[in-house]
Amino acid sequence: MKKLAVIFPGVGYHTDKPLLYYSKKIASQNGYEIAEVPYGKFPKGVKGSREKMEKAFFSAVEQTEEILKDVDFSAYDDILLISKSVGTAVSAAYAGKHHLKTRNIYYTPVEASFQFMTQPGIAFTGTKDSWVEHEAIKESCEKGGFPLYIIEDANHSLETGNAMTDLENLQKIMQTTEKYIRCGIIPASIGSEKQFR
């Protein structure tokens, strides 16, 4: 069985930052080939600007097309997309355009992502993520059937500012990530929430 994991970073959150670094290691250890999508050159001041966020999204989609143009997705039995922030929208839009059947790990999806998120996956968000309206994320996950893992007091990087708390949370996040990568384990109730404290 051939397996591929494609990593979609966020604006300023590259694939060597903790969430993506460890999730791609876990995917690799579980037999996935890894393809990274290192798009960049985004406008400054994206946060809080709908116009700049849209520009960043369309730029990332365009770059993704070029970066992944030689990947033969039909050669893989299992395609896993691991994405962060605006990357959640990019990965979902790309998969939809190319009619790919994927499983997904959505780290800190932005509200605009949900219009593209149509395939199964799990999502993670923080209660103090200033990039999103927390209740809107919860409602969108419930409506879309995405199990949502909530990290108490965490920001858009799923960090609280307390190093030891962040390490404990990161371990829990990666344990959940690995369960999903290995066998698609999700809570019994689709769209349910789990809080990490």
JSON list of C-alpha atoms in Angstrom, two decimals:
[
{"chain": "A", "resi": 1, "resn": "MET", "atom": "CA", "xyz": [0.00, 0.00, 0.00]},
{"chain": "A", "resi": 2, "resn": "LYS", "atom": "CA", "xyz": [1.51, 3.33, -1.10]},
{"chain": "A", "resi": 3, "resn": "LYS", "atom": "CA", "xyz": [0.91, 6.28, 1.18]},
{"chain": "A", "resi": 4, "resn": "LEU", "atom": "CA", "xyz": [1.59, 9.97, 0.71]},
{"chain": "A", "resi": 5, "resn": "ALA", "atom": "CA", "xyz": [1.41, 12.84, 3.20]},
{"chain": "A", "resi": 6, "resn": "VAL", "atom": "CA", "xyz": [1.42, 16.38, 1.81]},
{"chain": "A", "resi": 7, "resn": "ILE", "atom": "CA", "xyz": [2.31, 19.20, 4.19]},
{"chain": "A", "resi": 8, "resn": "PHE", "atom": "CA", "xyz": [0.72, 22.63, 3.69]},
{"chain": "A", "resi": 9, "resn": "PRO", "atom": "CA", "xyz": [2.20, 25.39, 5.90]},
{"chain": "A", "resi": 10, "resn": "GLY", "atom": "CA", "xyz": [0.56, 28.59, 7.08]},
{"chain": "A", "resi": 11, "resn": "VAL", "atom": "CA", "xyz": [1.57, 32.21, 6.65]},
{"chain": "A", "resi": 12, "resn": "GLY", "atom": "CA", "xyz": [4.83, 32.37, 8.59]},
{"chain": "A", "resi": 13, "resn": "TYR", "atom": "CA", "xyz": [4.32, 28.87, 10.00]},
{"chain": "A", "resi": 14, "resn": "HIS", "atom": "CA", "xyz": [6.72, 26.73, 7.97]},
{"chain": "A", "resi": 15, "resn": "THR", "atom": "CA", "xyz": [7.06, 22.96, 8.00]},
{"chain": "A", "resi": 16, "resn": "ASP", "atom": "CA", "xyz": [9.87, 22.96, 10.57]},
{"chain": "A", "resi": 17, "resn": "LYS", "atom": "CA", "xyz": [7.72, 24.55, 13.27]},
{"chain": "A", "resi": 18, "resn": "PRO", "atom": "CA", "xyz": [6.44, 22.12, 15.94]},
{"chain": "A", "resi": 19, "resn": "LEU", "atom": "CA", "xyz": [2.97, 21.10, 14.69]},
{"chain": "A", "resi": 20, "resn": "LEU", "atom": "CA", "xyz": [4.11, 20.36, 11.15]},
{"chain": "A", "resi": 21, "resn": "TYR", "atom": "CA", "xyz": [7.60, 19.13, 12.05]},
{"chain": "A", "resi": 22, "resn": "TYR", "atom": "CA", "xyz": [6.33, 16.44, 14.40]},
{"chain": "A", "resi": 23, "resn": "SER", "atom": "CA", "xyz": [3.27, 15.47, 12.38]},
{"chain": "A", "resi": 24, "resn": "LYS", "atom": "CA", "xyz": [5.39, 14.88, 9.27]},
{"chain": "A", "resi": 25, "resn": "LYS", "atom": "CA", "xyz": [7.83, 12.79, 11.35]},
{"chain": "A", "resi": 26, "resn": "ILE", "atom": "CA", "xyz": [4.93, 10.71, 12.65]},
{"chain": "A", "resi": 27, "resn": "ALA", "atom": "CA", "xyz": [3.58, 10.30, 9.11]},
{"chain": "A", "resi": 28, "resn": "SER", "atom": "CA", "xyz": [7.02, 9.24, 7.87]},
{"chain": "A", "resi": 29, "resn": "GLN", "atom": "CA", "xyz": [7.40, 6.73, 10.71]},
{"chain": "A", "resi": 30, "resn": "ASN", "atom": "CA", "xyz": [4.04, 5.27, 9.67]},
{"chain": "A", "resi": 31, "resn": "GLY", "atom": "CA", "xyz": [5.14, 4.60, 6.11]},
{"chain": "A", "resi": 32, "resn": "TYR", "atom": "CA", "xyz": [4.07, 7.78, 4.34]},
{"chain": "A", "resi": 33, "resn": "GLU", "atom": "CA", "xyz": [6.18, 9.42, 1.70]},
{"chain": "A", "resi": 34, "resn": "ILE", "atom": "CA", "xyz": [6.38, 13.13, 2.48]},
{"chain": "A", "resi": 35, "resn": "ALA", "atom": "CA", "xyz": [5.79, 15.98, 0.04]},
{"chain": "A", "resi": 36, "resn": "GLU", "atom": "CA", "xyz": [6.11, 19.53, 1.34]},
{"chain": "A", "resi": 37, "resn": "VAL", "atom": "CA", "xyz": [4.53, 22.56, -0.28]},
{"chain": "A", "resi": 38, "resn": "PRO", "atom": "CA", "xyz": [6.92, 25.42, 0.61]},
{"chain": "A", "resi": 39, "resn": "TYR", "atom": "CA", "xyz": [4.93, 28.33, -0.77]},
{"chain": "A", "resi": 40, "resn": "GLY", "atom": "CA", "xyz": [5.74, 31.82, 0.43]},
{"chain": "A", "resi": 41, "resn": "LYS", "atom": "CA", "xyz": [6.18, 35.48, -0.60]},
{"chain": "A", "resi": 42, "resn": "PHE", "atom": "CA", "xyz": [2.93, 36.55, 1.04]},
{"chain": "A", "resi": 43, "resn": "PRO", "atom": "CA", "xyz": [1.91, 40.17, 1.55]},
{"chain": "A", "resi": 44, "resn": "LYS", "atom": "CA", "xyz": [2.71, 41.67, 4.95]},
{"chain": "A", "resi": 45, "resn": "GLY", "atom": "CA", "xyz": [-0.08, 42.34, 7.42]},
{"chain": "A", "resi": 46, "resn": "VAL", "atom": "CA", "xyz": [-2.29, 39.41, 6.41]},
{"chain": "A", "resi": 47, "resn": "LYS", "atom": "CA", "xyz": [-3.83, 39.07, 9.87]},
{"chain": "A", "resi": 48, "resn": "GLY", "atom": "CA", "xyz": [-7.06, 41.03, 10.07]},
{"chain": "A", "resi": 49, "resn": "SER", "atom": "CA", "xyz": [-7.11, 41.93, 6.37]},
{"chain": "A", "resi": 50, "resn": "ARG", "atom": "CA", "xyz": [-9.62, 39.96, 4.30]},
{"chain": "A", "resi": 51, "resn": "GLU", "atom": "CA", "xyz": [-8.12, 41.33, 1.08]},
{"chain": "A", "resi": 52, "resn": "LYS", "atom": "CA", "xyz": [-4.56, 40.30, 1.99]},
{"chain": "A", "resi": 53, "resn": "MET", "atom": "CA", "xyz": [-5.75, 36.91, 3.24]},
{"chain": "A", "resi": 54, "resn": "GLU", "atom": "CA", "xyz": [-7.43, 36.29, -0.11]},
{"chain": "A", "resi": 55, "resn": "LYS", "atom": "CA", "xyz": [-4.27, 37.36, -1.95]},
{"chain": "A", "resi": 56, "resn": "ALA", "atom": "CA", "xyz": [-2.21, 35.00, 0.22]},
{"chain": "A", "resi": 57, "resn": "PHE", "atom": "CA", "xyz": [-4.67, 32.17, -0.46]},
{"chain": "A", "resi": 58, "resn": "PHE", "atom": "CA", "xyz": [-4.70, 32.60, -4.24]},
{"chain": "A", "resi": 59, "resn": "SER", "atom": "CA", "xyz": [-0.92, 32.99, -4.32]},
{"chain": "A", "resi": 60, "resn": "ALA", "atom": "CA", "xyz": [-0.50, 29.80, -2.27]},
{"chain": "A", "resi": 61, "resn": "VAL", "atom": "CA", "xyz": [-2.93, 27.88, -4.51]},
{"chain": "A", "resi": 62, "resn": "GLU", "atom": "CA", "xyz": [-1.03, 29.00, -7.61]},
{"chain": "A", "resi": 63, "resn": "GLN", "atom": "CA", "xyz": [2.32, 28.03, -6.08]},
{"chain": "A", "resi": 64, "resn": "THR", "atom": "CA", "xyz": [0.88, 24.67, -4.96]},
{"chain": "A", "resi": 65, "resn": "GLU", "atom": "CA", "xyz": [-0.14, 23.85, -8.53]},
{"chain": "A", "resi": 66, "resn": "GLU", "atom": "CA", "xyz": [3.44, 24.41, -9.67]},
{"chain": "A", "resi": 67, "resn": "ILE", "atom": "CA", "xyz": [5.07, 22.60, -6.72]},
{"chain": "A", "resi": 68, "resn": "LEU", "atom": "CA", "xyz": [2.87, 19.49, -7.00]},
{"chain": "A", "resi": 69, "resn": "LYS", "atom": "CA", "xyz": [2.55, 19.36, -10.80]},
{"chain": "A", "resi": 70, "resn": "ASP", "atom": "CA", "xyz": [4.72, 16.22, -11.12]},
{"chain": "A", "resi": 71, "resn": "VAL", "atom": "CA", "xyz": [3.09, 14.24, -8.29]},
{"chain": "A", "resi": 72, "resn": "ASP", "atom": "CA", "xyz": [1.11, 11.26, -9.58]},
{"chain": "A", "resi": 73, "resn": "PHE", "atom": "CA", "xyz": [-1.58, 11.06, -6.92]},
{"chain": "A", "resi": 74, "resn": "SER", "atom": "CA", "xyz": [-3.19, 8.07, -8.66]},
{"chain": "A", "resi": 75, "resn": "ALA", "atom": "CA", "xyz": [-0.17, 6.00, -7.61]},
{"chain": "A", "resi": 76, "resn": "TYR", "atom": "CA", "xyz": [-1.16, 6.26, -3.92]},
{"chain": "A", "resi": 77, "resn": "ASP", "atom": "CA", "xyz": [-3.73, 4.26, -1.98]},
{"chain": "A", "resi": 78, "resn": "ASP", "atom": "CA", "xyz": [-3.81, 6.67, 0.98]},
{"chain": "A", "resi": 79, "resn": "ILE", "atom": "CA", "xyz": [-3.39, 10.44, 0.66]},
{"chain": "A", "resi": 80, "resn": "LEU", "atom": "CA", "xyz": [-3.09, 12.43, 3.88]},
{"chain": "A", "resi": 81, "resn": "LEU", "atom": "CA", "xyz": [-3.09, 16.22, 3.84]},
{"chain": "A", "resi": 82, "resn": "ILE", "atom": "CA", "xyz": [-1.63, 17.95, 6.90]},
{"chain": "A", "resi": 83, "resn": "SER", "atom": "CA", "xyz": [-2.27, 21.67, 6.93]},
{"chain": "A", "resi": 84, "resn": "LYS", "atom": "CA", "xyz": [-1.93, 24.78, 9.07]},
{"chain": "A", "resi": 85, "resn": "SER", "atom": "CA", "xyz": [-3.96, 28.02, 9.06]},
{"chain": "A", "resi": 86, "resn": "VAL", "atom": "CA", "xyz": [-4.41, 29.32, 5.49]},
{"chain": "A", "resi": 87, "resn": "GLY", "atom": "CA", "xyz": [-2.90, 25.99, 4.41]},
{"chain": "A", "resi": 88, "resn": "THR", "atom": "CA", "xyz": [-6.15, 24.32, 5.52]},
{"chain": "A", "resi": 89, "resn": "ALA", "atom": "CA", "xyz": [-7.98, 26.27, 2.80]},
{"chain": "A", "resi": 90, "resn": "VAL", "atom": "CA", "xyz": [-5.23, 25.68, 0.24]},
{"chain": "A", "resi": 91, "resn": "SER", "atom": "CA", "xyz": [-5.06, 21.92, 0.83]},
{"chain": "A", "resi": 92, "resn": "ALA", "atom": "CA", "xyz": [-8.84, 21.50, 0.73]},
{"chain": "A", "resi": 93, "resn": "ALA", "atom": "CA", "xyz": [-9.22, 23.66, -2.40]},
{"chain": "A", "resi": 94, "resn": "TYR", "atom": "CA", "xyz": [-6.40, 21.78, -4.15]},
{"chain": "A", "resi": 95, "resn": "ALA", "atom": "CA", "xyz": [-7.89, 18.38, -3.28]},
{"chain": "A", "resi": 96, "resn": "GLY", "atom": "CA", "xyz": [-11.30, 19.49, -4.50]},
{"chain": "A", "resi": 97, "resn": "LYS", "atom": "CA", "xyz": [-9.99, 20.87, -7.78]},
{"chain": "A", "resi": 98, "resn": "HIS", "atom": "CA", "xyz": [-8.07, 17.66, -8.51]},
{"chain": "A", "resi": 99, "resn": "HIS", "atom": "CA", "xyz": [-10.82, 15.32, -7.24]},
{"chain": "A", "resi": 100, "resn": "LEU", "atom": "CA", "xyz": [-8.48, 13.69, -4.73]},
{"chain": "A", "resi": 101, "resn": "LYS", "atom": "CA", "xyz": [-9.82, 11.38, -2.03]},
{"chain": "A", "resi": 102, "resn": "THR", "atom": "CA", "xyz": [-7.97, 12.47, 1.09]},
{"chain": "A", "resi": 103, "resn": "ARG", "atom": "CA", "xyz": [-7.86, 12.28, 4.87]},
{"chain": "A", "resi": 104, "resn": "ASN", "atom": "CA", "xyz": [-7.01, 15.56, 6.58]},
{"chain": "A", "resi": 105, "resn": "ILE", "atom": "CA", "xyz": [-5.45, 17.05, 9.66]},
{"chain": "A", "resi": 106, "resn": "TYR", "atom": "CA", "xyz": [-6.46, 20.69, 9.95]},
{"chain": "A", "resi": 107, "resn": "TYR", "atom": "CA", "xyz": [-4.33, 22.66, 12.44]},
{"chain": "A", "resi": 108, "resn": "THR", "atom": "CA", "xyz": [-5.98, 26.01, 13.32]},
{"chain": "A", "resi": 109, "resn": "PRO", "atom": "CA", "xyz": [-8.28, 26.34, 10.30]},
{"chain": "A", "resi": 110, "resn": "VAL", "atom": "CA", "xyz": [-9.35, 29.87, 9.41]},
{"chain": "A", "resi": 111, "resn": "GLU", "atom": "CA", "xyz": [-13.05, 30.54, 8.88]},
{"chain": "A", "resi": 112, "resn": "ALA", "atom": "CA", "xyz": [-12.72, 30.83, 5.08]},
{"chain": "A", "resi": 113, "resn": "SER", "atom": "CA", "xyz": [-11.32, 27.29, 4.94]},
{"chain": "A", "resi": 114, "resn": "PHE", "atom": "CA", "xyz": [-14.65, 25.66, 5.67]},
{"chain": "A", "resi": 115, "resn": "GLN", "atom": "CA", "xyz": [-16.09, 26.50, 2.25]},
{"chain": "A", "resi": 116, "resn": "PHE", "atom": "CA", "xyz": [-13.48, 24.09, 0.80]},
{"chain": "A", "resi": 117, "resn": "MET", "atom": "CA", "xyz": [-13.29, 21.50, 3.58]},
{"chain": "A", "resi": 118, "resn": "THR", "atom": "CA", "xyz": [-15.51, 18.69, 2.24]},
{"chain": "A", "resi": 119, "resn": "GLN", "atom": "CA", "xyz": [-13.45, 15.58, 2.97]},
{"chain": "A", "resi": 120, "resn": "PRO", "atom": "CA", "xyz": [-12.96, 13.77, 6.28]},
{"chain": "A", "resi": 121, "resn": "GLY", "atom": "CA", "xyz": [-10.52, 15.08, 8.83]},
{"chain": "A", "resi": 122, "resn": "ILE", "atom": "CA", "xyz": [-9.89, 16.32, 12.34]},
{"chain": "A", "resi": 123, "resn": "ALA", "atom": "CA", "xyz": [-9.32, 19.91, 13.43]},
{"chain": "A", "resi": 124, "resn": "PHE", "atom": "CA", "xyz": [-7.42, 21.65, 16.22]},
{"chain": "A", "resi": 125, "resn": "THR", "atom": "CA", "xyz": [-7.97, 25.18, 17.51]},
{"chain": "A", "resi": 126, "resn": "GLY", "atom": "CA", "xyz": [-7.04, 27.32, 20.51]},
{"chain": "A", "resi": 127, "resn": "THR", "atom": "CA", "xyz": [-9.44, 29.29, 22.68]},
{"chain": "A", "resi": 128, "resn": "LYS", "atom": "CA", "xyz": [-7.24, 32.39, 22.38]},
{"chain": "A", "resi": 129, "resn": "ASP", "atom": "CA", "xyz": [-6.58, 32.23, 18.64]},
{"chain": "A", "resi": 130, "resn": "SER", "atom": "CA", "xyz": [-6.79, 35.88, 17.60]},
{"chain": "A", "resi": 131, "resn": "TRP", "atom": "CA", "xyz": [-6.95, 34.95, 13.89]},
{"chain": "A", "resi": 132, "resn": "VAL", "atom": "CA", "xyz": [-10.43, 33.46, 14.22]},
{"chain": "A", "resi": 133, "resn": "GLU", "atom": "CA", "xyz": [-13.76, 33.80, 16.00]},
{"chain": "A", "resi": 134, "resn": "HIS", "atom": "CA", "xyz": [-13.70, 30.77, 18.31]},
{"chain": "A", "resi": 135, "resn": "GLU", "atom": "CA", "xyz": [-17.46, 30.09, 18.28]},
{"chain": "A", "resi": 136, "resn": "ALA", "atom": "CA", "xyz": [-17.53, 30.26, 14.47]},
{"chain": "A", "resi": 137, "resn": "ILE", "atom": "CA", "xyz": [-14.84, 27.57, 14.27]},
{"chain": "A", "resi": 138, "resn": "LYS", "atom": "CA", "xyz": [-16.77, 25.35, 16.68]},
{"chain": "A", "resi": 139, "resn": "GLU", "atom": "CA", "xyz": [-19.99, 25.81, 14.71]},
{"chain": "A", "resi": 140, "resn": "SER", "atom": "CA", "xyz": [-18.28, 25.17, 11.35]},
{"chain": "A", "resi": 141, "resn": "CYS", "atom": "CA", "xyz": [-16.65, 21.97, 12.65]},
{"chain": "A", "resi": 142, "resn": "GLU", "atom": "CA", "xyz": [-19.96, 20.75, 14.03]},
{"chain": "A", "resi": 143, "resn": "LYS", "atom": "CA", "xyz": [-21.76, 21.54, 10.78]},
{"chain": "A", "resi": 144, "resn": "GLY", "atom": "CA", "xyz": [-19.02, 19.91, 8.66]},
{"chain": "A", "resi": 145, "resn": "GLY", "atom": "CA", "xyz": [-18.71, 16.84, 10.90]},
{"chain": "A", "resi": 146, "resn": "PHE", "atom": "CA", "xyz": [-15.08, 17.51, 11.86]},
{"chain": "A", "resi": 147, "resn": "PRO", "atom": "CA", "xyz": [-14.04, 16.34, 15.32]},
{"chain": "A", "resi": 148, "resn": "LEU", "atom": "CA", "xyz": [-12.56, 19.43, 16.99]},
{"chain": "A", "resi": 149, "resn": "TYR", "atom": "CA", "xyz": [-9.77, 19.37, 19.54]},
{"chain": "A", "resi": 150, "resn": "ILE", "atom": "CA", "xyz": [-9.69, 22.57, 21.59]},
{"chain": "A", "resi": 151, "resn": "ILE", "atom": "CA", "xyz": [-6.54, 23.70, 23.35]},
{"chain": "A", "resi": 152, "resn": "GLU", "atom": "CA", "xyz": [-7.37, 25.92, 26.31]},
{"chain": "A", "resi": 153, "resn": "ASP", "atom": "CA", "xyz": [-5.68, 29.36, 26.35]},
{"chain": "A", "resi": 154, "resn": "ALA", "atom": "CA", "xyz": [-3.77, 28.56, 23.14]},
{"chain": "A", "resi": 155, "resn": "ASN", "atom": "CA", "xyz": [-3.06, 31.02, 20.33]},
{"chain": "A", "resi": 156, "resn": "HIS", "atom": "CA", "xyz": [-2.89, 30.50, 16.55]},
{"chain": "A", "resi": 157, "resn": "SER", "atom": "CA", "xyz": [0.25, 28.37, 16.98]},
{"chain": "A", "resi": 158, "resn": "LEU", "atom": "CA", "xyz": [-1.58, 26.31, 19.63]},
{"chain": "A", "resi": 159, "resn": "GLU", "atom": "CA", "xyz": [0.77, 27.73, 22.26]},
{"chain": "A", "resi": 160, "resn": "THR", "atom": "CA", "xyz": [-0.06, 29.32, 25.60]},
{"chain": "A", "resi": 161, "resn": "GLY", "atom": "CA", "xyz": [3.24, 31.06, 26.35]},
{"chain": "A", "resi": 162, "resn": "ASN", "atom": "CA", "xyz": [4.09, 28.60, 29.13]},
{"chain": "A", "resi": 163, "resn": "ALA", "atom": "CA", "xyz": [6.78, 26.28, 27.78]},
{"chain": "A", "resi": 164, "resn": "MET", "atom": "CA", "xyz": [5.94, 23.27, 29.95]},
{"chain": "A", "resi": 165, "resn": "THR", "atom": "CA", "xyz": [2.20, 23.57, 29.27]},
{"chain": "A", "resi": 166, "resn": "ASP", "atom": "CA", "xyz": [2.94, 23.89, 25.56]},
{"chain": "A", "resi": 167, "resn": "LEU", "atom": "CA", "xyz": [5.08, 20.76, 25.59]},
{"chain": "A", "resi": 168, "resn": "GLU", "atom": "CA", "xyz": [2.36, 18.81, 27.41]},
{"chain": "A", "resi": 169, "resn": "ASN", "atom": "CA", "xyz": [-0.25, 20.06, 24.95]},
{"chain": "A", "resi": 170, "resn": "LEU", "atom": "CA", "xyz": [2.00, 19.29, 21.98]},
{"chain": "A", "resi": 171, "resn": "GLN", "atom": "CA", "xyz": [2.37, 15.71, 23.19]},
{"chain": "A", "resi": 172, "resn": "LYS", "atom": "CA", "xyz": [-1.42, 15.31, 23.44]},
{"chain": "A", "resi": 173, "resn": "ILE", "atom": "CA", "xyz": [-1.89, 16.92, 20.00]},
{"chain": "A", "resi": 174, "resn": "MET", "atom": "CA", "xyz": [0.67, 14.57, 18.46]},
{"chain": "A", "resi": 175, "resn": "GLN", "atom": "CA", "xyz": [-0.83, 11.51, 20.17]},
{"chain": "A", "resi": 176, "resn": "THR", "atom": "CA", "xyz": [-4.20, 12.40, 18.65]},
{"chain": "A", "resi": 177, "resn": "THR", "atom": "CA", "xyz": [-2.51, 13.13, 15.32]},
{"chain": "A", "resi": 178, "resn": "GLU", "atom": "CA", "xyz": [-0.79, 9.73, 15.35]},
{"chain": "A", "resi": 179, "resn": "LYS", "atom": "CA", "xyz": [-4.03, 7.90, 16.15]},
{"chain": "A", "resi": 180, "resn": "TYR", "atom": "CA", "xyz": [-5.67, 9.57, 13.19]},
{"chain": "A", "resi": 181, "resn": "ILE", "atom": "CA", "xyz": [-2.69, 8.93, 10.89]},
{"chain": "A", "resi": 182, "resn": "ARG", "atom": "CA", "xyz": [-2.45, 5.27, 11.86]},
{"chain": "A", "resi": 183, "resn": "CYS", "atom": "CA", "xyz": [-6.07, 4.26, 11.66]},
{"chain": "A", "resi": 184, "resn": "GLY", "atom": "CA", "xyz": [-8.35, 7.23, 11.30]},
{"chain": "A", "resi": 185, "resn": "ILE", "atom": "CA", "xyz": [-9.47, 7.02, 14.93]},
{"chain": "A", "resi": 186, "resn": "ILE", "atom": "CA", "xyz": [-11.84, 9.84, 15.73]},
{"chain": "A", "resi": 187, "resn": "PRO", "atom": "CA", "xyz": [-14.32, 10.33, 18.56]},
{"chain": "A", "resi": 188, "resn": "ALA", "atom": "CA", "xyz": [-17.49, 8.24, 18.33]},
{"chain": "A", "resi": 189, "resn": "SER", "atom": "CA", "xyz": [-19.59, 11.36, 17.85]},
{"chain": "A", "resi": 190, "resn": "ILE", "atom": "CA", "xyz": [-18.78, 13.12, 14.59]},
{"chain": "A", "resi": 191, "resn": "GLY", "atom": "CA", "xyz": [-18.35, 16.84, 15.13]},
{"chain": "A", "resi": 192, "resn": "SER", "atom": "CA", "xyz": [-17.68, 16.35, 18.83]},
{"chain": "A", "resi": 193, "resn": "GLU", "atom": "CA", "xyz": [-15.17, 18.38, 20.81]},
{"chain": "A", "resi": 194, "resn": "LYS", "atom": "CA", "xyz": [-12.34, 17.40, 23.07]},
{"chain": "A", "resi": 195, "resn": "GLN", "atom": "CA", "xyz": [-10.72, 19.98, 25.29]},
{"chain": "A", "resi": 196, "resn": "PHE", "atom": "CA", "xyz": [-7.03, 19.86, 26.21]},
{"chain": "A", "resi": 197, "resn": "ARG", "atom": "CA", "xyz": [-6.34, 21.64, 29.50]}
]
